[in-house]
XYZ file of C-alpha atoms in Angstrom:
74
model
C -8.428 80.630 14.638
C -6.229 80.880 17.698
C -5.414 84.124 19.476
C -1.806 85.212 19.953
C -1.661 83.934 23.547
C -3.207 80.591 22.571
C -0.609 80.129 19.814
C 2.150 81.165 22.196
C 1.102 78.633 24.868
C 0.738 75.884 22.263
C 4.220 76.666 20.951
C 5.667 76.670 24.497
C 4.165 73.235 25.168
C 5.410 71.825 21.850
C 8.920 73.229 22.265
C 9.130 72.005 25.846
C 8.262 68.471 24.700
C 10.988 68.685 22.058
C 13.573 69.326 24.764
C 12.227 67.208 27.627
C 10.088 64.064 27.767
C 7.452 65.776 29.908
C 5.079 68.734 29.602
C 5.834 72.119 31.154
C 4.216 72.915 34.476
C 1.586 75.631 34.741
C 4.157 77.716 36.627
C 6.655 77.429 33.749
C 3.986 78.552 31.277
C 3.095 81.475 33.585
C 6.727 82.630 33.653
C 7.192 82.289 29.899
C 3.942 84.122 29.048
C 3.803 86.639 31.884
C 0.218 85.571 32.557
C -1.448 84.656 35.838
C -2.122 81.027 36.738
C -5.846 81.506 36.114
C -5.128 83.164 32.771
C -2.989 80.230 31.676
C -5.638 77.751 32.867
C -8.232 79.569 30.738
C -5.972 79.388 27.675
C -5.388 75.664 28.266
C -9.149 75.108 28.497
C -9.602 76.749 25.098
C -6.795 74.695 23.548
C -8.319 71.503 24.964
C -11.825 72.425 23.790
C -10.488 73.157 20.296
C -8.605 69.809 20.394
C -5.091 71.221 20.124
C -4.074 69.567 23.409
C -5.310 66.881 25.757
C -5.663 68.494 29.181
C -7.904 68.415 32.243
C -8.225 71.137 34.862
C -8.161 68.410 37.543
C -4.633 67.429 36.386
C -3.186 70.829 35.431
C 0.420 69.770 34.835
C -0.505 66.829 32.604
C -0.948 67.914 28.979
C -0.157 66.604 25.535
C -0.205 68.238 22.117
C -2.530 66.573 19.616
C -0.897 66.382 16.197
C -2.853 67.626 13.203
C -3.671 64.170 11.832
C -5.032 63.091 15.235
C -7.457 66.010 15.548
C -11.068 65.101 14.815
C -12.751 66.873 11.933
C -10.131 69.594 11.569
């Protein structure tokens, strides 16, 4: 079960992709959520660990939403 902020970030990423062919930057997510950069990075780590997105801390502005049928064992 995702927390409110995790759902919000996931929705921001998904909506951003619907409007543009690229993911939002960490800075864009920070502005839209009102969270610090480190706070957003922590949320992205959780979403990646739970297999909602593909994301690596070493490439913070490169992320992709994993659709429900692509998620393993969920």
